[in-house]
GROMACS .gro file of C-alpha atoms in nm:
model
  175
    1UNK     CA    1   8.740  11.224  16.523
    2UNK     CA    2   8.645  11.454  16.806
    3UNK     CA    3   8.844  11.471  17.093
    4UNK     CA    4   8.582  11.268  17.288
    5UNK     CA    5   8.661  10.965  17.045
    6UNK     CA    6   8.909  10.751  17.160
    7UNK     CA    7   8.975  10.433  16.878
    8UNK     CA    8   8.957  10.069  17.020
    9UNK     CA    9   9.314  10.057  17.036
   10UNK     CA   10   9.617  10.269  17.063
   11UNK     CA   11   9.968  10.304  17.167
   12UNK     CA   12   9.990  10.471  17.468
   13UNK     CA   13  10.290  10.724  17.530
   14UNK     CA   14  10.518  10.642  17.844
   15UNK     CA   15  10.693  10.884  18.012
   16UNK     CA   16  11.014  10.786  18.200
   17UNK     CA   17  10.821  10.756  18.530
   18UNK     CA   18  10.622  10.474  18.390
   19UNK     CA   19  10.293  10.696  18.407
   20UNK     CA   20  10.090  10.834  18.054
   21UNK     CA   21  10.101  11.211  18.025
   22UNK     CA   22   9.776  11.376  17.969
   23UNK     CA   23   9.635  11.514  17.607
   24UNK     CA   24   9.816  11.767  17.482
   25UNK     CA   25   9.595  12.051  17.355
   26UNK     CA   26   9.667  12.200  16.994
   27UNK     CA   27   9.685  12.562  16.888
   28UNK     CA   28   9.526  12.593  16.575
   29UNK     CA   29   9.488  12.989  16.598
   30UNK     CA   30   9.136  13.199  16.703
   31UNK     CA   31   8.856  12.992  16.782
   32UNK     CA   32   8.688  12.827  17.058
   33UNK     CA   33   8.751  12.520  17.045
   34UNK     CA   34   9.076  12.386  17.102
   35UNK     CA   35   9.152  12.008  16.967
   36UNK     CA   36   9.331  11.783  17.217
   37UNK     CA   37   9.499  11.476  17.127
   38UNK     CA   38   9.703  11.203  17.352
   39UNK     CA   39   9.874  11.049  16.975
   40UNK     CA   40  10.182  10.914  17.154
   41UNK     CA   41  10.405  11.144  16.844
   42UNK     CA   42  10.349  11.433  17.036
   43UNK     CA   43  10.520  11.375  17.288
   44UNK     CA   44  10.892  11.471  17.210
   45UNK     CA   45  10.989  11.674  17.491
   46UNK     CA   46  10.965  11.987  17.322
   47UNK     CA   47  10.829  12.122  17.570
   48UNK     CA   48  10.668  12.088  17.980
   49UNK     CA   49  10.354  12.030  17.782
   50UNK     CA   50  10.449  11.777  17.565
   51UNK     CA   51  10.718  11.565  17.807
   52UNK     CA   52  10.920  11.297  17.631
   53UNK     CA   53  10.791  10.960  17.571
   54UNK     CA   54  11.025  10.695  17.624
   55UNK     CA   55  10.799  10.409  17.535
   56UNK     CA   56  10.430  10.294  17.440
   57UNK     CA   57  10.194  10.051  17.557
   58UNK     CA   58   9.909   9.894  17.423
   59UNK     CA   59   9.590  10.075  17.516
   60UNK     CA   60   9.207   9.976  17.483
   61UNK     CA   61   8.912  10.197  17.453
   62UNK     CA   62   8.759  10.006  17.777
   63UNK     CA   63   9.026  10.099  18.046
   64UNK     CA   64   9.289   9.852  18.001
   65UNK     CA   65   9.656   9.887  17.967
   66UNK     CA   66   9.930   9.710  17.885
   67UNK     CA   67  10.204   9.626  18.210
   68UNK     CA   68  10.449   9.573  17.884
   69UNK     CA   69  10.617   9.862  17.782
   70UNK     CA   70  10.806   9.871  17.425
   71UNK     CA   71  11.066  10.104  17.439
   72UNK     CA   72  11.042  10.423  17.170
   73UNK     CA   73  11.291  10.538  16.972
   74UNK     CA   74  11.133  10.916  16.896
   75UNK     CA   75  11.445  10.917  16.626
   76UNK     CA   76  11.263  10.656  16.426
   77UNK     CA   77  11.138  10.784  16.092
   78UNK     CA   78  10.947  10.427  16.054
   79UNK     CA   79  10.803  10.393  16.385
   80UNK     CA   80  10.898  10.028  16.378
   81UNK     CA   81  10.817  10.023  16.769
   82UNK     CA   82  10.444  10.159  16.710
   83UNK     CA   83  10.346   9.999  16.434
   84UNK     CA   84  10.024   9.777  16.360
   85UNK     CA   85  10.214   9.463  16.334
   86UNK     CA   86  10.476   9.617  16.674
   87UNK     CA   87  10.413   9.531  17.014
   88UNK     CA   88  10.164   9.740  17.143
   89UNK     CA   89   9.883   9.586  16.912
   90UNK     CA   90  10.035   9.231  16.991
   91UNK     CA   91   9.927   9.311  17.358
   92UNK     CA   92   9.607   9.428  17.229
   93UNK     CA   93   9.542   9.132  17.035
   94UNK     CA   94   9.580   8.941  17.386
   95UNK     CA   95   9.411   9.149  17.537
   96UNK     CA   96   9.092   9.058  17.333
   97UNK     CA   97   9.196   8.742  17.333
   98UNK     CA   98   9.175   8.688  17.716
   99UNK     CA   99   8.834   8.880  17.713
  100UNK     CA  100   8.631   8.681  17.448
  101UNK     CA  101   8.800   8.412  17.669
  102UNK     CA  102   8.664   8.489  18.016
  103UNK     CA  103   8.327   8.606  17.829
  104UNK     CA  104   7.994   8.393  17.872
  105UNK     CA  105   7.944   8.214  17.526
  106UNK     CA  106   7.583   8.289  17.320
  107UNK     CA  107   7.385   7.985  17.406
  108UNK     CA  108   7.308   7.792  17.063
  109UNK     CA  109   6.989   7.904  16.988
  110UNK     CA  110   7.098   8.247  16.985
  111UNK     CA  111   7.411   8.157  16.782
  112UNK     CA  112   7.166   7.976  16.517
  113UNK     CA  113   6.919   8.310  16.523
  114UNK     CA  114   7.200   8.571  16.477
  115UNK     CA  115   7.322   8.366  16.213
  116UNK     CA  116   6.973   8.327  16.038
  117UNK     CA  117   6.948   8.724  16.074
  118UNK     CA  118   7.261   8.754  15.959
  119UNK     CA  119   7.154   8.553  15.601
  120UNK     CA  120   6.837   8.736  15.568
  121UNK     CA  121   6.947   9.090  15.584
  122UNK     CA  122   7.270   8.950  15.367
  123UNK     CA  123   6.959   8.852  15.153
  124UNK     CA  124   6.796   9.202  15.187
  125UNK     CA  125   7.083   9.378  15.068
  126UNK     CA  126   7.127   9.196  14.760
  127UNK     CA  127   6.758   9.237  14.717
  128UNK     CA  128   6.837   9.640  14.773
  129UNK     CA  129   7.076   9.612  14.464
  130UNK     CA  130   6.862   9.439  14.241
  131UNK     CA  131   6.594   9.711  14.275
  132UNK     CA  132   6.834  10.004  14.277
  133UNK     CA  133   6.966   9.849  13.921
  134UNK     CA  134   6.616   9.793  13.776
  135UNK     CA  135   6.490  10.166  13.924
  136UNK     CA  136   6.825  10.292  13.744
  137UNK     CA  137   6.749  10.155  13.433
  138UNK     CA  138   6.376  10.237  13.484
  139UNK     CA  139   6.431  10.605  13.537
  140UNK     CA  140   6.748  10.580  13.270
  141UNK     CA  141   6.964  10.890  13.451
  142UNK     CA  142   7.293  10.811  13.244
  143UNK     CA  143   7.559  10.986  13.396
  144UNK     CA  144   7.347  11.297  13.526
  145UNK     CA  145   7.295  11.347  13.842
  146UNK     CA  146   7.033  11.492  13.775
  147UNK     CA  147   6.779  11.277  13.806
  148UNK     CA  148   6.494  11.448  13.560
  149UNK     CA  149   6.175  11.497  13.672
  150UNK     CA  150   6.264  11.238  14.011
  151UNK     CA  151   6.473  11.429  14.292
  152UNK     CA  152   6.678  11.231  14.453
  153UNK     CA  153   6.469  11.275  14.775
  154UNK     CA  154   6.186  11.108  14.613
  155UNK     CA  155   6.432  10.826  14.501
  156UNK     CA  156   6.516  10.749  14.872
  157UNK     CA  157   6.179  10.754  14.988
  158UNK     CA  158   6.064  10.466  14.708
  159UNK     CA  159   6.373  10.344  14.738
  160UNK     CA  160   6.376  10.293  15.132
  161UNK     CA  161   6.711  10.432  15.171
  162UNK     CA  162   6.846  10.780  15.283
  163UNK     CA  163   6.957  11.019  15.013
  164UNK     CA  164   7.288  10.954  15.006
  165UNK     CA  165   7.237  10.617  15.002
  166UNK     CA  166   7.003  10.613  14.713
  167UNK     CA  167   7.279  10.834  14.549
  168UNK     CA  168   7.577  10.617  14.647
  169UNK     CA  169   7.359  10.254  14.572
  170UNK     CA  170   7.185  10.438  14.205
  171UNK     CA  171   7.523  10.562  14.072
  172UNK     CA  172   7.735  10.244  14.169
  173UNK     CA  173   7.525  10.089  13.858
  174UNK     CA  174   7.655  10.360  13.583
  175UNK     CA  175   8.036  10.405  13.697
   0.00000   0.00000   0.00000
């Protein structure tokens, strides 16, 4: 994850002040690029760059924050307060809630075409698998990767797929 990803949800540290403190950046020797991270563990007071957190809060990828704060313990060794099933994902999981909520609903005939999409390339894949397992057994590789006188490449391309996808969906059928 680059430190421009940010997952859906998080627990937020919560410094004493009730504000979050900003990422803290890590030293991983010479380089020029410096990883930064805002993992609410880091922040255990060991230093002014890494103030304590005293609590979490639920945190979504879209802006919103929790007014609930859980209270940390950093002494923990189980992270009871942080984890998935702790409060900070309960918020979340209101959070979402209250948004799918307040969204506009798909009018029905959308509903019914997303759904008959949704069978077809369901459909489509299974079809996929069928002719990876007959080109498999057409081609006979074994347990060799290589593929003979075929290169994977040319696998894909008949196949439709990418290469590693022709690799991952071709060798599924001899494990």
């Amino acid at each position: 994850m680059s430190n421009t990803d940010t997952p859906p949800v998080r627990a937020a540290a919560v410094l004493a002040d009730g504000s979050e403190p900003g990422p803290v950046y890590l030293d991983i020797g010479s380089g020029t690029h410096v990883p930064r991270s805002s993992h609410w563990s880091l922040y255990t007071g060991e230093s002014p760059r890494r103030p304590r957190a005293v609590a979490v809060r639920g945190a979504c990828a879209c802006g919103w924050r929790s007014n609930r704060t859980h209270p940390l313990d950093q002494d923990d060794a189980d992270h009871t307060t942080v984890g998935v099933e702790a409060g900070p994902y309960r918020d979340w999981a209101d959070h979402l809630t209250a948004v799918e909520a307040a969204a506009a609903p798909i009018p029905e005939p959308v509903a019914a075409t997303l759904a008959a999409l949704e069978e077809q390339l369901a459909a489509l894949e299974r079809l996929a698998d069928d002719v990876a397992r007959r080109a498999l057994t057409a081609i006979d590789i074994g347990d060799d990767p290589d593929v003979g006188e075929h290169t994977w490449a040319a696998l894909a391309i008949g196949l439709g797929l990418t290469e590693p996808e022709a690799r991952t969906r071709l060798l599924r059928w001899i494990r």
